[in-house]
XYZ file of C-alpha atoms in Angstrom:
464
model
C 0.000 0.000 0.000
C 1.242 3.426 -0.901
C 1.478 5.737 2.105
C -0.066 9.139 1.456
C 2.039 11.480 3.551
C -0.034 14.594 2.726
C -3.046 12.877 4.307
C -0.997 12.117 7.416
C 0.171 15.725 7.563
C -3.391 17.000 7.313
C -4.513 14.654 10.068
C -1.723 15.828 12.341
C -2.588 19.442 11.602
C -6.235 18.788 12.519
C -5.167 17.109 15.730
C -2.883 20.009 16.607
C -5.672 22.499 16.030
C -7.931 20.570 18.376
C -5.496 21.236 21.274
C -4.522 17.651 22.008
C -0.824 18.544 21.850
C -1.105 21.324 24.421
C 0.557 20.967 27.818
C -1.404 21.329 31.029
C -1.673 24.798 32.543
C -3.501 25.556 35.764
C -6.981 26.853 34.887
C -7.673 30.413 36.026
C -10.681 29.206 38.001
C -8.367 27.126 40.216
C -6.089 30.087 40.990
C -8.935 32.291 42.236
C -9.058 32.788 45.975
C -5.515 31.547 46.676
C -4.598 34.816 48.400
C -7.339 34.275 50.995
C -6.816 30.571 51.685
C -6.386 31.187 55.390
C -6.661 34.184 57.624
C -3.993 35.856 59.687
C -4.670 35.022 63.308
C -1.557 36.734 64.684
C -1.543 40.310 65.890
C 1.890 40.750 67.424
C 5.273 41.342 65.876
C 6.153 38.593 63.409
C 9.166 36.535 64.439
C 8.759 33.444 62.275
C 7.082 33.031 58.914
C 5.041 29.930 58.150
C 6.555 29.721 54.672
C 10.028 29.432 56.207
C 8.749 27.120 58.918
C 7.169 24.767 56.394
C 10.394 24.679 54.372
C 12.591 23.981 57.400
C 14.105 20.456 57.427
C 12.555 18.357 60.149
C 15.958 17.865 61.827
C 16.021 21.618 62.542
C 12.462 21.637 63.865
C 12.805 18.577 66.111
C 16.253 18.945 67.630
C 15.989 16.326 70.395
C 18.592 13.657 69.430
C 16.445 10.791 70.746
C 13.425 12.042 68.791
C 15.536 12.364 65.648
C 16.684 8.769 66.011
C 13.070 7.611 66.350
C 11.960 9.585 63.279
C 14.817 8.184 61.209
C 13.908 4.660 62.292
C 10.237 5.197 61.447
C 11.077 6.598 58.017
C 13.287 3.598 57.332
C 10.943 0.888 58.612
C 7.350 2.083 58.312
C 5.422 -0.258 56.019
C 3.145 2.489 54.676
C 6.181 4.387 53.443
C 7.712 1.229 52.005
C 4.473 0.514 50.146
C 4.492 4.072 48.828
C 7.952 3.394 47.370
C 6.613 0.241 45.708
C 3.722 2.209 44.206
C 6.173 4.718 42.765
C 8.205 1.907 41.232
C 5.064 0.458 39.630
C 4.137 3.806 38.069
C 7.735 4.283 36.884
C 7.607 0.881 35.182
C 4.369 1.849 33.432
C 5.857 5.175 32.371
C 8.867 3.366 30.920
C 6.528 1.216 28.844
C 4.786 4.314 27.530
C 8.109 5.874 26.543
C 9.067 2.697 24.718
C 5.835 2.927 22.719
C 7.632 5.353 20.412
C 10.063 2.612 19.422
C 9.274 -0.276 17.078
C 8.739 -3.808 18.245
C 11.295 -6.129 16.624
C 10.933 -9.866 16.180
C 13.343 -12.465 14.832
C 11.758 -15.702 13.606
C 14.235 -17.981 11.763
C 12.585 -20.691 9.683
C 13.805 -23.776 7.826
C 12.134 -26.568 5.906
C 12.984 -29.716 3.934
C 10.708 -31.194 1.253
C 10.926 -34.263 -0.986
C 8.695 -35.329 -3.897
C 8.214 -39.088 -4.297
C 11.318 -39.807 -2.192
C 13.559 -37.843 -4.519
C 16.362 -35.683 -3.307
C 15.119 -33.350 -0.633
C 15.105 -29.613 -1.233
C 15.998 -27.252 1.564
C 14.615 -23.769 2.133
C 15.442 -21.311 4.835
C 14.586 -17.801 5.934
C 16.006 -15.528 8.591
C 13.415 -12.730 8.842
C 13.590 -9.699 11.097
C 10.324 -7.765 11.376
C 9.813 -4.313 12.862
C 6.431 -2.725 13.464
C 5.403 0.733 14.623
C 1.929 1.168 16.042
C 1.552 4.895 16.445
C -2.091 4.752 17.429
C -4.295 7.762 16.824
C -2.710 11.194 16.579
C -1.485 12.318 20.017
C -2.716 9.256 21.902
C 0.755 7.943 22.770
C 2.017 11.353 23.786
C -0.983 12.164 26.004
C -1.040 8.694 27.542
C 2.615 9.147 28.471
C 1.777 12.537 29.983
C -0.964 10.896 32.027
C 1.548 8.425 33.439
C 3.895 11.296 34.291
C 1.125 13.077 36.208
C 0.174 9.840 37.960
C 3.802 9.413 38.964
C 3.793 12.910 40.480
C 0.573 12.052 42.323
C 2.136 8.898 43.737
C 5.242 10.790 44.844
C 3.031 13.375 46.523
C 1.135 10.598 48.297
C 4.447 9.255 49.569
C 5.387 12.724 50.794
C 2.056 13.022 52.616
C 2.779 9.689 54.292
C 6.286 10.847 55.178
C 5.026 14.114 56.683
C 2.358 12.268 58.678
C 4.930 9.801 60.040
C 7.237 12.606 61.183
C 4.359 14.472 62.836
C 2.918 11.343 64.484
C 6.272 10.235 65.900
C 6.904 13.738 67.253
C 3.407 13.940 68.760
C 3.744 10.585 70.502
C 7.261 11.405 71.721
C 6.176 14.707 73.263
C 3.091 12.987 74.678
C 5.411 10.602 76.510
C 7.461 13.518 77.835
C 4.300 15.302 78.982
C 3.012 12.168 80.723
C 6.424 11.701 82.380
C 6.249 15.261 83.690
C 2.713 14.773 84.984
C 3.687 11.492 86.649
C 6.727 13.107 88.255
C 4.677 16.039 89.568
C 1.965 13.688 90.827
C 4.446 11.447 92.658
C 6.122 14.471 94.265
C 2.698 15.713 95.313
C 1.826 12.326 96.802
C 4.933 12.588 98.990
C 3.879 16.047 100.130
C 0.341 14.890 100.924
C 1.659 11.912 102.860
C 3.485 14.398 105.105
C 0.308 16.473 105.324
C -1.708 13.449 106.468
C 0.828 12.707 109.187
C 0.788 16.348 110.229
C -3.024 16.397 110.365
C -3.088 13.248 112.488
C -0.553 14.762 114.879
C -2.642 17.959 115.071
C -5.769 15.914 115.781
C -4.024 14.195 118.670
C -3.035 17.616 119.966
C -6.595 18.872 119.696
C -5.749 21.371 116.974
C -8.079 19.856 114.321
C -10.833 17.297 113.990
C -11.329 13.907 112.337
C -13.186 15.467 109.379
C -10.106 17.454 108.388
C -7.932 14.347 108.720
C -10.312 12.307 106.561
C -10.362 15.041 103.931
C -6.571 15.064 103.794
C -6.494 11.276 103.467
C -9.116 11.404 100.686
C -6.961 13.855 98.728
C -3.963 11.616 99.283
C -5.744 8.500 97.982
C -7.200 10.436 95.044
C -3.697 11.377 93.954
C -2.542 7.790 94.342
C -5.343 6.596 92.063
C -4.083 8.791 89.218
C -0.659 7.114 89.132
C -1.792 3.779 87.583
C -3.816 5.691 84.972
C -0.795 7.771 84.017
C 1.439 4.697 83.883
C -1.103 2.931 81.680
C -1.228 5.935 79.334
C 2.566 5.888 79.103
C 2.579 2.185 78.225
C -0.092 2.591 75.554
C 1.671 5.596 74.047
C 4.943 3.669 73.907
C 3.146 0.789 72.194
C 1.612 3.142 69.627
C 5.021 4.631 68.908
C 6.522 1.157 68.523
C 3.847 0.382 65.922
C 4.980 3.389 63.897
C 8.537 2.100 64.197
C 7.370 -1.363 63.064
C 8.779 -2.897 66.232
C 7.394 -5.028 69.033
C 6.268 -3.054 72.118
C 9.158 -1.886 74.296
C 10.276 1.026 76.437
C 11.090 4.237 74.587
C 14.086 6.277 75.696
C 13.413 10.001 75.950
C 14.675 13.228 77.417
C 13.042 15.771 79.716
C 9.993 17.690 78.525
C 10.966 20.940 76.799
C 8.368 23.026 74.982
C 10.620 26.009 74.281
C 12.388 24.771 71.129
C 9.711 26.074 68.754
C 9.180 29.591 67.353
C 7.317 31.934 69.673
C 5.030 33.407 66.990
C 4.084 32.828 63.365
C 2.707 34.814 60.479
C 0.533 33.283 57.802
C 3.260 33.409 55.168
C 2.370 33.389 51.484
C -0.529 31.215 50.263
C 1.409 30.186 47.169
C 3.904 28.511 49.491
C 1.075 26.306 50.687
C 0.763 25.012 47.116
C 4.500 24.367 46.964
C 4.680 22.420 50.218
C 1.408 20.593 50.751
C 1.681 17.128 49.177
C -2.081 16.641 49.090
C -2.540 19.942 47.233
C 0.163 18.963 44.754
C -1.408 15.524 44.302
C -4.829 17.102 43.724
C -3.432 19.332 40.986
C -1.601 16.434 39.370
C -4.949 14.642 39.309
C -6.358 17.630 37.401
C -3.421 17.469 34.980
C -3.870 13.720 34.495
C -7.569 14.244 33.741
C -6.610 17.005 31.293
C -4.438 14.605 29.321
C -7.192 11.992 29.628
C -9.476 14.370 27.728
C -6.777 14.730 25.071
C -6.497 10.946 24.762
C -10.267 10.721 24.274
C -10.132 13.452 21.622
C -7.256 11.781 19.790
C -9.365 8.637 19.319
C -11.360 10.572 16.691
C -8.264 10.867 14.481
C -6.564 8.314 12.227
C -4.116 5.780 13.609
C -0.949 4.925 11.709
C 0.706 1.501 11.574
C 3.954 0.716 9.736
C 5.460 -2.742 9.334
C 8.859 -3.457 7.812
C 10.471 -6.838 7.264
C 13.842 -7.921 5.988
C 14.779 -11.549 5.397
C 17.774 -13.518 4.208
C 16.180 -16.408 2.354
C 16.518 -18.837 -0.554
C 12.747 -19.099 -0.922
C 11.086 -16.195 -2.663
C 8.344 -18.094 -4.416
C 10.869 -20.424 -5.988
C 14.022 -22.135 -4.825
C 16.872 -19.743 -5.312
C 20.465 -20.446 -4.299
C 22.434 -18.923 -2.817
C 20.333 -16.891 -0.337
C 19.202 -13.362 -1.145
C 17.727 -10.501 0.846
C 13.974 -9.969 0.644
C 12.543 -6.712 2.059
C 8.963 -5.523 2.451
C 7.384 -2.325 3.857
C 3.708 -1.904 4.663
C 1.915 1.175 5.955
C -1.740 1.628 6.870
C -4.005 4.340 8.235
C -7.209 3.572 10.098
C -9.846 6.268 10.475
C -12.812 5.526 12.770
C -16.123 6.220 11.001
C -18.875 4.647 13.110
C -18.378 3.364 16.662
C -21.937 3.399 17.998
C -21.269 6.620 19.929
C -18.504 5.042 22.037
C -15.916 7.703 21.203
C -18.299 10.557 22.038
C -19.361 8.873 25.267
C -15.736 8.277 26.248
C -14.918 11.933 25.569
C -17.871 13.056 27.682
C -16.779 10.818 30.553
C -13.224 12.209 30.350
C -14.494 15.795 30.395
C -16.678 15.091 33.431
C -13.703 13.488 35.206
C -11.681 16.619 34.434
C -14.359 18.826 35.985
C -14.585 16.554 39.035
C -10.797 16.715 39.484
C -10.956 20.519 39.445
C -13.666 20.473 42.113
C -11.538 18.116 44.231
C -8.577 20.464 43.858
C -10.639 23.435 45.073
C -11.887 21.385 48.022
C -8.332 20.340 48.898
C -7.212 23.970 48.806
C -9.981 25.026 51.169
C -9.192 22.168 53.547
C -5.507 23.089 53.494
C -6.343 26.688 54.325
C -8.612 25.582 57.153
C -5.923 23.339 58.657
C -3.335 26.111 58.568
C -5.794 28.615 60.079
C -6.748 26.164 62.821
C -3.114 25.344 63.606
C -2.179 29.031 63.783
C -5.133 29.798 66.061
C -4.386 26.721 68.190
C -0.749 27.731 68.611
C -1.600 31.309 69.514
C -4.234 30.238 72.030
C -1.931 27.633 73.599
C 0.912 30.153 73.861
C -1.357 32.690 75.565
C -2.731 30.060 77.936
C 0.785 28.930 78.805
C 1.875 32.498 79.532
C -1.158 33.147 81.746
C -0.661 29.824 83.551
C 2.982 30.671 84.226
C 1.861 33.846 86.012
C -0.783 31.838 87.892
C 1.811 29.330 89.107
C 4.102 32.144 90.189
C 1.324 33.853 92.157
C 0.126 30.609 93.741
C 3.706 29.766 94.738
C 3.946 33.138 96.483
C 0.521 32.613 98.077
C 1.538 29.207 99.435
C 4.754 30.596 100.932
C 2.843 33.420 102.592
C 0.166 31.046 103.876
C 2.801 28.776 105.428
C 4.501 31.748 107.046
C 1.203 33.021 108.484
C 0.356 29.566 109.788
C 3.712 29.300 111.544
C 3.694 32.783 113.060
C 0.035 33.679 113.412
C -3.207 32.150 114.572
C -5.224 33.818 111.802
C -4.454 31.026 109.293
C -5.369 27.363 109.692
C -3.500 24.386 108.376
C -6.478 23.636 106.107
C -5.829 26.934 104.297
C -2.257 25.833 103.773
C -3.449 22.558 102.284
C -5.902 24.401 100.018
C -3.179 26.735 98.773
C -0.901 23.778 98.162
C -3.615 21.895 96.246
C -4.304 24.950 94.045
C -0.617 25.243 93.213
C -0.356 21.568 92.273
C -3.385 21.805 90.000
C -1.935 24.895 88.312
C 1.379 23.123 87.793
C -0.377 20.197 86.090
C -2.361 22.644 83.946
C 0.856 24.385 82.936
C 2.299 21.058 81.767
C -0.845 20.475 79.706
C -0.686 23.993 78.214
C 2.945 23.493 77.227
C 2.029 20.238 75.517
C -0.864 21.932 73.685
C 1.604 24.483 72.330
C 3.995 21.767 71.183
C 1.137 19.877 69.551
C -0.019 23.031 67.755
C 3.503 23.647 66.427
C 3.682 20.059 65.131
C 0.216 20.333 63.560
C 1.206 23.587 61.855
C 4.378 21.999 60.516
C 2.340 19.128 59.105
C -0.343 21.476 57.733
C 2.366 23.361 55.832
C 3.685 20.155 54.287
C 6.924 20.197 56.283
C 9.415 17.343 56.283
C 9.811 17.122 52.523
C 12.263 14.506 51.340
C 15.621 15.903 50.258
C 18.936 14.464 49.147
C 20.256 14.810 52.688
C 17.320 13.047 54.338
């Protein structure tokens, strides 16, 4: 068949005019509203920008050496992250196949035969053919299918990054939870020792006629109430350690850790630039790559309306070209064909419609992901600011209650205007404030971790 190259050129021109060779560009409708993704919840002088915070390597955010070792172990062993790597490898293999679609398939099929007529001398024929075939498909289909695989690969990488960020944040949260529980347990045990002394003092005062049995019973009740909280705290520590071990893909065991320190994070944040949210958030990036993949899916559906081109070439060293010829000669053939769909029962139009609807749905998902990202950043900023203010107020409360307890003890020792019960009340108020301060510090740490995760922090680099 004679190949009509002008027809092929016209078909390619038609395909080009239809836009199926265009690269993806973010639609204007998706860019609207980016500047107001989240609101500025800070009012004081800016000391740290969220854009910089989100771009900070996790080793500089979480500086505790024991926590760093745990994060490294989780990143190396976590099965979800390992499965994400396997998914990337699968997509890469598919992308490689799509790239190879531009190359011909080559086959070598040597043949030989012997024939004899009425037991006469046998004749021998042979052929050593090599065949190459190019199946270009419809105009633009291979190119757009390859682009789809590239976008899917980016989506898979973004999914891995989301998993990585979540692992870092979860390990940090559990680690600081353990430190907070340790601090609460330590404070509770110290308080139990103080209340044991108080009970003995109240009993001695009762024997001396300075108080009654009701006051002694109340002191003992407070003492036993504190004792009952110790097993609960120890159980929480064990369960938190077990949860952390699961992230590390290890059997349950004790987790080594340092003292609780909530002062290693920035004191304040600004909202940063919304465009940075797009650069860092893996789920936002994955959502846009889904839009891009759907865009190329529409192009693939459009390209099905255009002719497909197939070329087959074969060369053979043979002594059989319709008659026995010796010695062997080279026989070459070339065949080209164009297939233009004419009637497909509406399948091509239906497929195009489905692809266009999927493209619209992907855009809606992208907008929804953007709004969710903005909400998470806003919530994390507000949470951090509130926790920081609560911590500051609680610090002043602890300081004042400490002074009040010292004054109450002094009045009790040198004056009859203050009873021992007032001393116990002041002491109990101070202990409760100290436990609240520990909780407020942990809330601030948790808010900083949540903000880091909301900004897509912990991105994989060459040094990680």
